[in-house]
């Protein structure tokens, strides 16, 4: 029974790690696609709201979410949500959006910093690989010590 708990717990941690890696790489690739397209437009901040996570014994983290609307060069109206974009942006403000056209329009208000974004993703992936390695080492050690 303990084997199921240990291996199940480690497997769950590794599954979460894989999910986080997928989300990080997907977000980075979407931003890179928008930046590399060279297409920009003026977007209006339709609404903004704040979400506070944590608190109590944990440190509170504040996330600012915004809903933007812009028109592509082909005349399509696009709305997209982004968190932690340009800090002083409030409802009604106009900002530059970088976007890529396709079946699904990819857009961001973040300024192009491809090198910095890549370093952040690589750092996160290295951390996730280390966590996965620790989980595998713990599973192997447990298996060897328990005779499973």
Coordinates of N, CA, C and O in Angstrom, one line a residue:
X1 N 0.8 -1.2 0.0 CA 0.0 0.0 0.0 C 0.9 1.3 0.0 O 0.6 2.2 -0.7
X2 N 1.9 1.2 0.8 CA 2.8 2.4 0.9 C 3.5 2.6 -0.5 O 3.8 3.7 -0.9
X3 N 3.8 1.5 -1.2 CA 4.4 1.6 -2.5 C 3.5 2.4 -3.5 O 4.0 3.3 -4.2
X4 N 2.2 2.2 -3.4 CA 1.2 2.9 -4.3 C 1.3 4.4 -3.9 O 1.3 5.2 -4.8
X5 N 1.3 4.7 -2.6 CA 1.3 6.1 -2.2 C 2.6 6.8 -2.6 O 2.6 7.9 -3.2
X6 N 3.7 6.1 -2.4 CA 5.0 6.7 -2.8 C 5.1 6.9 -4.3 O 5.4 8.0 -4.8
X7 N 4.9 5.8 -5.0 CA 5.1 5.9 -6.5 C 4.0 6.8 -7.1 O 4.2 7.5 -8.1
X8 N 2.8 6.7 -6.5 CA 1.7 7.6 -7.0 C 1.9 9.0 -6.8 O 1.7 9.9 -7.7
X9 N 2.4 9.4 -5.6 CA 2.8 10.8 -5.3 C 3.9 11.3 -6.2 O 3.8 12.4 -6.7
X10 N 4.9 10.5 -6.4 CA 6.0 10.9 -7.2 C 5.6 11.0 -8.7 O 6.0 12.0 -9.4
X11 N 4.7 10.1 -9.1 CA 4.2 10.2 -10.5 C 3.3 11.5 -10.6 O 3.4 12.1 -11.7
X12 N 2.6 11.8 -9.6 CA 1.7 13.0 -9.7 C 2.6 14.3 -9.8 O 2.3 15.2 -10.6
X13 N 3.7 14.3 -9.0 CA 4.6 15.4 -9.0 C 5.2 15.6 -10.4 O 5.3 16.6 -11.0
X14 N 5.6 14.4 -11.0 CA 6.2 14.5 -12.4 C 5.2 14.9 -13.4 O 5.5 15.6 -14.4
X15 N 3.9 14.5 -13.2 CA 2.9 14.9 -14.2 C 2.6 16.4 -14.1 O 2.5 17.0 -15.2
X16 N 2.6 16.9 -12.9 CA 2.5 18.4 -12.8 C 3.7 19.1 -13.4 O 3.5 20.1 -14.1
X17 N 4.9 18.6 -13.2 CA 6.1 19.2 -13.8 C 6.0 19.2 -15.3 O 6.3 20.2 -16.0
X18 N 5.5 18.1 -15.9 CA 5.4 18.0 -17.4 C 4.3 19.0 -17.8 O 4.5 19.7 -18.9
X19 N 3.2 19.2 -17.1 CA 2.2 20.1 -17.5 C 2.8 21.6 -17.4 O 2.5 22.4 -18.3
X20 N 3.5 21.9 -16.4 CA 4.1 23.2 -16.2 C 5.1 23.5 -17.4 O 5.1 24.6 -17.9
X21 N 5.9 22.5 -17.7 CA 6.8 22.7 -18.9 C 6.1 22.9 -20.2 O 6.4 23.8 -20.9
X22 N 5.0 22.2 -20.4 CA 4.2 22.3 -21.6 C 3.6 23.8 -21.7 O 3.7 24.4 -22.7
X23 N 3.0 24.2 -20.6 CA 2.4 25.6 -20.5 C 3.5 26.6 -20.8 O 3.3 27.6 -21.5
X24 N 4.7 26.5 -20.1 CA 5.7 27.5 -20.3 C 6.2 27.6 -21.7 O 6.4 28.7 -22.3
X25 N 6.5 26.4 -22.3 CA 7.0 26.4 -23.7 C 5.9 26.9 -24.7 O 6.1 27.7 -25.6
X26 N 4.6 26.5 -24.4 CA 3.5 27.0 -25.3 C 3.4 28.5 -25.3 O 3.3 29.1 -26.3
X27 N 3.4 29.0 -24.1 CA 3.3 30.5 -23.9 C 4.4 31.2 -24.6 O 4.3 32.2 -25.3
X28 N 5.7 30.7 -24.4 CA 6.8 31.3 -25.0 C 6.8 31.3 -26.5 O 7.1 32.3 -27.2
X29 N 6.4 30.1 -27.1 CA 6.3 30.0 -28.5 C 5.2 31.0 -29.1 O 5.3 31.5 -30.2
X30 N 4.1 31.1 -28.4 CA 3.0 32.0 -28.9 C 3.5 33.5 -28.9 O 3.3 34.2 -29.8
X31 N 4.2 33.9 -27.8 CA 4.7 35.2 -27.8 C 5.8 35.4 -28.9 O 5.8 36.5 -29.6
X32 N 6.7 34.5 -29.1 CA 7.7 34.5 -30.1 C 7.1 34.6 -31.5 O 7.5 35.4 -32.3
X33 N 6.0 33.9 -31.7 CA 5.3 33.9 -33.0 C 4.7 35.3 -33.2 O 4.9 35.9 -34.3
X34 N 4.1 35.9 -32.2 CA 3.6 37.3 -32.3 C 4.7 38.3 -32.6 O 4.5 39.2 -33.4
X35 N 5.8 38.2 -31.9 CA 6.8 39.1 -32.0 C 7.5 39.0 -33.4 O 7.8 40.0 -34.1
X36 N 7.7 37.8 -33.9 CA 8.4 37.6 -35.2 C 7.6 37.9 -36.4 O 8.1 38.1 -37.5
X37 N 6.2 38.0 -36.2 CA 5.4 38.2 -37.4 C 5.6 39.6 -37.9 O 5.4 39.9 -39.1
X38 N 6.0 40.6 -37.1 CA 6.2 41.9 -37.5 C 4.9 42.7 -37.6 O 4.9 43.9 -37.9
X39 N 3.8 42.1 -37.3 CA 2.5 42.8 -37.4 C 2.2 43.5 -36.0 O 2.3 42.9 -35.0
X40 N 1.7 44.7 -36.1 CA 1.3 45.4 -34.9 C 0.0 46.2 -35.2 O -0.3 46.4 -36.3
X41 N -0.7 46.5 -34.1 CA -1.9 47.2 -34.2 C -2.1 48.0 -32.9 O -1.4 47.7 -31.9
X42 N -3.0 48.9 -32.9 CA -3.4 49.6 -31.7 C -4.6 48.9 -31.1 O -5.6 48.6 -31.7
X43 N -4.4 48.5 -29.8 CA -5.4 47.8 -29.1 C -5.9 48.7 -27.9 O -5.2 49.4 -27.4
X44 N -7.2 48.5 -27.6 CA -7.8 49.2 -26.5 C -8.1 48.3 -25.4 O -8.5 47.1 -25.6
X45 N -7.7 48.7 -24.2 CA -8.0 47.9 -23.0 C -9.5 48.0 -22.7 O -10.0 49.1 -22.3
X46 N -10.2 46.9 -22.9 CA -11.6 46.9 -22.7 C -12.0 46.9 -21.2 O -12.8 47.6 -20.7
X47 N -11.3 46.1 -20.4 CA -11.5 46.0 -19.0 C -10.2 45.5 -18.3 O -9.4 44.8 -19.0
X48 N -10.1 45.7 -17.1 CA -9.0 45.2 -16.3 C -9.5 44.8 -14.9 O -10.4 45.4 -14.4
X49 N -8.9 43.8 -14.4 CA -9.2 43.3 -13.0 C -8.0 42.7 -12.4 O -7.1 42.3 -13.0
X50 N -8.1 42.7 -11.1 CA -7.0 42.2 -10.3 C -7.4 40.9 -9.5 O -8.5 40.8 -9.0
X51 N -6.5 39.9 -9.5 CA -6.7 38.7 -8.8 C -5.6 38.6 -7.7 O -4.4 38.7 -8.1
X52 N -5.9 38.4 -6.5 CA -4.9 38.2 -5.4 C -5.0 36.7 -5.0 O -6.0 36.2 -4.7
X53 N -3.8 36.1 -5.1 CA -3.7 34.7 -4.7 C -2.8 34.6 -3.5 O -1.8 35.3 -3.4
X54 N -3.1 33.6 -2.6 CA -2.2 33.4 -1.4 C -2.8 34.3 -0.3 O -4.0 34.5 -0.2
X55 N -1.9 34.7 0.5 CA -2.3 35.5 1.7 C -2.2 34.6 2.9 O -1.8 33.4 2.8
X56 N -2.6 35.1 4.0 CA -2.5 34.3 5.3 C -1.0 34.0 5.6 O -0.2 34.9 5.7
X57 N -0.6 32.7 5.7 CA 0.8 32.4 6.0 C 1.6 32.5 4.7 O 2.8 32.7 4.8
X58 N 1.0 32.3 3.6 CA 1.8 32.4 2.3 C 1.8 33.9 1.8 O 0.9 34.6 2.1
X59 N 2.8 34.2 1.1 CA 2.9 35.5 0.5 C 1.8 35.7 -0.5 O 1.6 34.8 -1.4
X60 N 1.2 36.9 -0.5 CA 0.1 37.1 -1.5 C 0.8 37.5 -2.8 O 1.8 38.3 -2.8
X61 N 0.2 37.1 -3.9 CA 0.7 37.4 -5.2 C -0.5 38.1 -6.0 O -1.6 37.5 -6.0
X62 N -0.3 39.3 -6.5 CA -1.3 40.0 -7.2 C -1.1 39.9 -8.7 O 0.0 40.1 -9.2
X63 N -2.1 39.5 -9.4 CA -2.0 39.3 -10.9 C -3.0 40.4 -11.4 O -4.2 40.4 -11.0
X64 N -2.6 41.1 -12.4 CA -3.4 42.1 -13.1 C -3.8 41.5 -14.4 O -2.9 41.1 -15.2
X65 N -5.1 41.3 -14.7 CA -5.6 40.7 -15.9 C -6.2 41.9 -16.7 O -6.9 42.7 -16.2
X66 N -6.1 41.8 -18.1 CA -6.7 42.8 -18.9 C -7.3 42.1 -20.1 O -6.7 41.1 -20.6
X67 N -8.4 42.7 -20.6 CA -9.0 42.2 -21.9 C -8.8 43.3 -22.9 O -9.1 44.5 -22.7
X68 N -8.1 43.0 -24.0 CA -7.8 43.9 -25.1 C -8.6 43.6 -26.3 O -9.0 42.5 -26.5
X69 N -8.8 44.6 -27.1 CA -9.6 44.5 -28.4 C -8.8 45.3 -29.4 O -8.4 46.4 -29.2
X70 N -8.6 44.6 -30.6 CA -8.0 45.3 -31.7 C -8.5 44.8 -33.0 O -9.2 43.8 -33.1
X71 N -8.2 45.5 -34.1 CA -8.6 45.1 -35.4 C -7.4 44.7 -36.2 O -6.4 45.4 -36.3
X72 N -7.4 43.5 -36.8 CA -6.3 43.0 -37.6 C -6.2 43.8 -39.0 O -7.2 44.5 -39.3
X73 N -5.1 43.6 -39.7 CA -5.0 44.3 -41.0 C -6.1 43.8 -42.0 O -6.4 44.5 -42.9
X74 N -6.7 42.7 -41.7 CA -7.7 42.1 -42.6 C -9.1 42.6 -42.1 O -10.1 42.2 -42.7
X75 N -9.2 43.3 -41.1 CA -10.4 43.9 -40.6 C -11.2 43.0 -39.6 O -12.3 43.4 -39.2
X76 N -10.5 42.0 -39.1 CA -11.2 41.1 -38.1 C -11.0 41.8 -36.7 O -9.9 42.2 -36.4
X77 N -12.0 41.8 -35.9 CA -11.9 42.3 -34.5 C -11.6 41.1 -33.6 O -12.2 40.1 -33.7
X78 N -10.5 41.3 -32.9 CA -10.0 40.3 -32.0 C -10.0 40.8 -30.6 O -9.6 41.9 -30.3
X79 N -10.4 39.9 -29.7 CA -10.3 40.2 -28.2 C -9.4 39.1 -27.6 O -9.6 37.9 -27.9
X80 N -8.5 39.5 -26.8 CA -7.7 38.6 -26.1 C -7.4 39.0 -24.6 O -7.4 40.2 -24.4
X81 N -7.2 38.1 -23.8 CA -6.9 38.4 -22.4 C -5.4 38.1 -22.1 O -4.8 37.2 -22.7
X82 N -4.9 39.0 -21.3 CA -3.4 38.9 -21.0 C -3.3 39.2 -19.5 O -3.9 40.2 -19.0
X83 N -2.4 38.5 -18.9 CA -2.1 38.9 -17.5 C -0.7 39.5 -17.4 O 0.2 39.2 -18.2
X84 N -0.6 40.4 -16.5 CA 0.7 41.1 -16.2 C 1.3 41.7 -17.5 O 2.5 41.6 -17.8
X85 N 0.5 42.4 -18.2 CA 1.0 43.2 -19.4 C 1.6 44.5 -18.9 O 2.1 44.6 -17.7
X86 N 1.6 45.5 -19.7 CA 2.2 46.8 -19.3 C 1.5 47.4 -18.1 O 0.3 47.5 -18.0
X87 N 2.3 47.7 -17.1 CA 1.8 48.0 -15.7 C 0.8 49.1 -15.7 O -0.3 49.0 -15.1
X88 N 1.1 50.3 -16.2 CA 0.2 51.4 -16.0 C -1.1 51.4 -16.9 O -1.9 52.3 -16.8
X89 N -1.3 50.3 -17.6 CA -2.5 50.2 -18.5 C -3.8 50.1 -17.7 O -3.9 49.2 -16.9
X90 N -4.7 51.0 -18.0 CA -6.0 50.9 -17.4 C -7.1 50.8 -18.4 O -6.9 51.0 -19.6
X91 N -8.3 50.6 -18.0 CA -9.5 50.5 -18.9 C -9.6 51.7 -19.8 O -9.5 52.8 -19.3
X92 N -9.7 51.5 -21.1 CA -9.8 52.6 -22.0 C -8.5 53.0 -22.7 O -8.5 53.7 -23.7
X93 N -7.3 52.6 -22.1 CA -6.0 53.0 -22.6 C -5.8 52.3 -24.0 O -6.3 51.2 -24.2
X94 N -5.0 52.9 -24.8 CA -4.6 52.3 -26.1 C -3.2 51.9 -26.0 O -2.3 52.7 -25.6
X95 N -2.9 50.7 -26.4 CA -1.5 50.2 -26.4 C -1.2 49.5 -27.7 O -2.1 49.2 -28.5
X96 N 0.1 49.3 -28.0 CA 0.5 48.6 -29.2 C 0.5 47.1 -28.9 O 1.0 46.6 -27.8
X97 N -0.1 46.3 -29.8 CA -0.2 44.9 -29.7 C 0.6 44.3 -30.8 O 0.5 44.7 -32.0
X98 N 1.4 43.2 -30.5 CA 2.1 42.5 -31.5 C 1.3 41.2 -31.8 O 0.9 40.5 -30.8
X99 N 1.0 40.9 -33.0 CA 0.1 39.7 -33.3 C 0.6 39.0 -34.5 O 1.3 39.5 -35.4
X100 N 0.1 37.7 -34.6 CA 0.4 36.9 -35.8 C -1.0 36.4 -36.3 O -1.8 35.9 -35.4
X101 N -1.2 36.5 -37.5 CA -2.5 36.0 -38.1 C -2.4 34.5 -38.4 O -1.3 33.9 -38.5
X102 N -3.5 33.9 -38.5 CA -3.6 32.4 -38.7 C -5.0 31.9 -38.3 O -5.9 32.7 -38.1
X103 N -5.1 30.6 -38.2 CA -6.4 30.1 -37.8 C -6.8 30.6 -36.4 O -8.0 30.9 -36.1
X104 N -5.8 30.8 -35.6 CA -6.0 31.4 -34.3 C -5.0 32.6 -34.1 O -3.8 32.4 -34.2
X105 N -5.6 33.8 -34.0 CA -4.7 35.0 -33.9 C -4.0 34.9 -32.5 O -4.6 34.7 -31.5
X106 N -2.7 35.1 -32.6 CA -1.8 35.1 -31.4 C -1.4 36.5 -31.2 O -0.9 37.2 -32.1
X107 N -1.6 37.1 -29.9 CA -1.3 38.5 -29.7 C -0.7 38.6 -28.3 O -1.0 37.9 -27.4
X108 N 0.1 39.7 -28.2 CA 0.6 40.1 -26.9 C 0.9 41.6 -26.8 O 1.2 42.2 -27.9
X109 N 0.8 42.2 -25.7 CA 1.1 43.6 -25.5 C 2.5 43.7 -24.9 O 3.0 44.8 -24.8
X110 N 3.2 42.6 -24.6 CA 4.5 42.7 -24.1 C 5.5 43.1 -25.1 O 5.4 42.7 -26.3
X111 N 6.5 43.9 -24.7 CA 7.5 44.4 -25.7 C 8.4 43.2 -26.0 O 8.7 42.3 -25.2
X112 N 8.9 43.1 -27.3 CA 9.7 42.0 -27.7 C 11.0 42.0 -26.9 O 11.8 42.9 -26.9
X113 N 11.2 40.9 -26.2 CA 12.4 40.6 -25.5 C 12.7 39.1 -25.6 O 12.6 38.3 -24.7
X114 N 13.0 38.7 -26.9 CA 13.0 37.3 -27.1 C 14.1 36.6 -26.3 O 14.0 35.5 -25.8
X115 N 15.3 37.2 -26.2 CA 16.4 36.6 -25.5 C 16.0 36.4 -24.0 O 16.3 35.4 -23.4
X116 N 15.5 37.5 -23.4 CA 15.1 37.4 -22.0 C 14.0 36.4 -21.8 O 14.0 35.6 -20.8
X117 N 13.0 36.3 -22.7 CA 12.0 35.3 -22.6 C 12.5 33.9 -22.7 O 12.1 33.0 -21.9
X118 N 13.5 33.7 -23.6 CA 14.1 32.4 -23.8 C 14.8 32.0 -22.6 O 14.8 30.8 -22.1
X119 N 15.6 32.9 -22.0 CA 16.4 32.6 -20.8 C 15.4 32.2 -19.6 O 15.7 31.3 -18.9
X120 N 14.3 32.9 -19.5 CA 13.3 32.6 -18.5 C 12.7 31.2 -18.7 O 12.6 30.4 -17.7
X121 N 12.4 30.8 -19.9 CA 11.8 29.5 -20.2 C 12.9 28.4 -19.9 O 12.6 27.4 -19.3
X122 N 14.1 28.7 -20.4 CA 15.2 27.7 -20.2 C 15.4 27.5 -18.7 O 15.6 26.3 -18.2
X123 N 15.5 28.6 -18.0 CA 15.6 28.5 -16.5 C 14.6 27.6 -15.9 O 14.8 26.8 -15.0
X124 N 13.3 27.9 -16.3 CA 12.2 27.1 -15.7 C 12.3 25.6 -16.1 O 12.1 24.8 -15.3
X125 N 12.7 25.4 -17.3 CA 12.8 24.0 -17.8 C 13.9 23.3 -17.0 O 13.7 22.1 -16.7
X126 N 15.0 23.9 -16.8 CA 16.1 23.3 -16.0 C 15.6 23.0 -14.6 O 15.9 21.9 -14.1
X127 N 14.9 23.9 -14.0 CA 14.4 23.6 -12.7 C 13.4 22.4 -12.7 O 13.5 21.5 -11.8
X128 N 12.6 22.4 -13.7 CA 11.6 21.2 -13.8 C 12.3 19.9 -14.1 O 11.9 18.9 -13.6
X129 N 13.4 19.9 -14.9 CA 14.2 18.7 -15.1 C 14.9 18.3 -13.8 O 14.9 17.1 -13.5
X130 N 15.4 19.2 -13.0 CA 16.0 18.9 -11.7 C 14.9 18.2 -10.8 O 15.2 17.2 -10.1
X131 N 13.7 18.8 -10.7 CA 12.7 18.3 -9.9 C 12.3 16.9 -10.4 O 12.1 15.9 -9.6
X132 N 12.2 16.7 -11.7 CA 11.9 15.3 -12.2 C 13.0 14.4 -11.9 O 12.7 13.2 -11.5
X133 N 14.2 14.8 -12.0 CA 15.4 13.9 -11.6 C 15.3 13.5 -10.2 O 15.6 12.4 -9.8
X134 N 15.0 14.5 -9.3 CA 14.9 14.2 -7.9 C 13.8 13.1 -7.6 O 13.9 12.3 -6.8
X135 N 12.7 13.3 -8.3 CA 11.6 12.3 -8.2 C 12.0 10.9 -8.6 O 11.7 9.9 -8.0
X136 N 12.7 10.8 -9.8 CA 13.1 9.5 -10.3 C 14.1 8.9 -9.3 O 14.1 7.8 -8.9
X137 N 15.1 9.8 -8.8 CA 16.0 9.3 -7.8 C 15.3 8.8 -6.5 O 15.7 7.8 -5.9
X138 N 14.3 9.5 -6.1 CA 13.6 9.1 -4.9 C 12.9 7.8 -5.1 O 12.9 6.9 -4.3
X139 N 12.3 7.6 -6.3 CA 11.6 6.4 -6.6 C 12.5 5.2 -6.7 O 12.2 4.1 -6.2
X140 N 13.7 5.4 -7.3 CA 14.7 4.3 -7.4 C 15.2 4.0 -6.0 O 15.3 2.8 -5.7
X141 N 15.5 5.0 -5.2 CA 16.0 4.7 -3.9 C 15.0 4.0 -3.1 O 15.3 3.0 -2.3
X142 N 13.7 4.4 -3.1 CA 12.7 3.7 -2.4 C 12.6 2.3 -2.8 O 12.4 1.4 -2.0
X143 N 12.6 2.1 -4.2 CA 12.5 0.7 -4.7 C 13.6 -0.2 -4.2 O 13.4 -1.3 -3.8
X144 N 14.8 0.4 -4.2 CA 16.0 -0.4 -3.8 C 15.9 -0.7 -2.3 O 16.3 -1.8 -1.8
X145 N 15.5 0.3 -1.5 CA 15.5 0.1 -0.1 C 14.4 -0.8 0.4 O 14.5 -1.5 1.4
X146 N 13.3 -0.7 -0.3 CA 12.1 -1.5 0.2 C 12.0 -2.8 -0.5 O 11.2 -3.7 -0.1
X147 N 12.8 -3.1 -1.5 CA 12.8 -4.4 -2.2 C 11.6 -4.5 -3.1 O 11.2 -5.6 -3.4
X148 N 11.0 -3.4 -3.5 CA 9.8 -3.4 -4.3 C 10.1 -3.9 -5.7 O 11.2 -3.8 -6.2

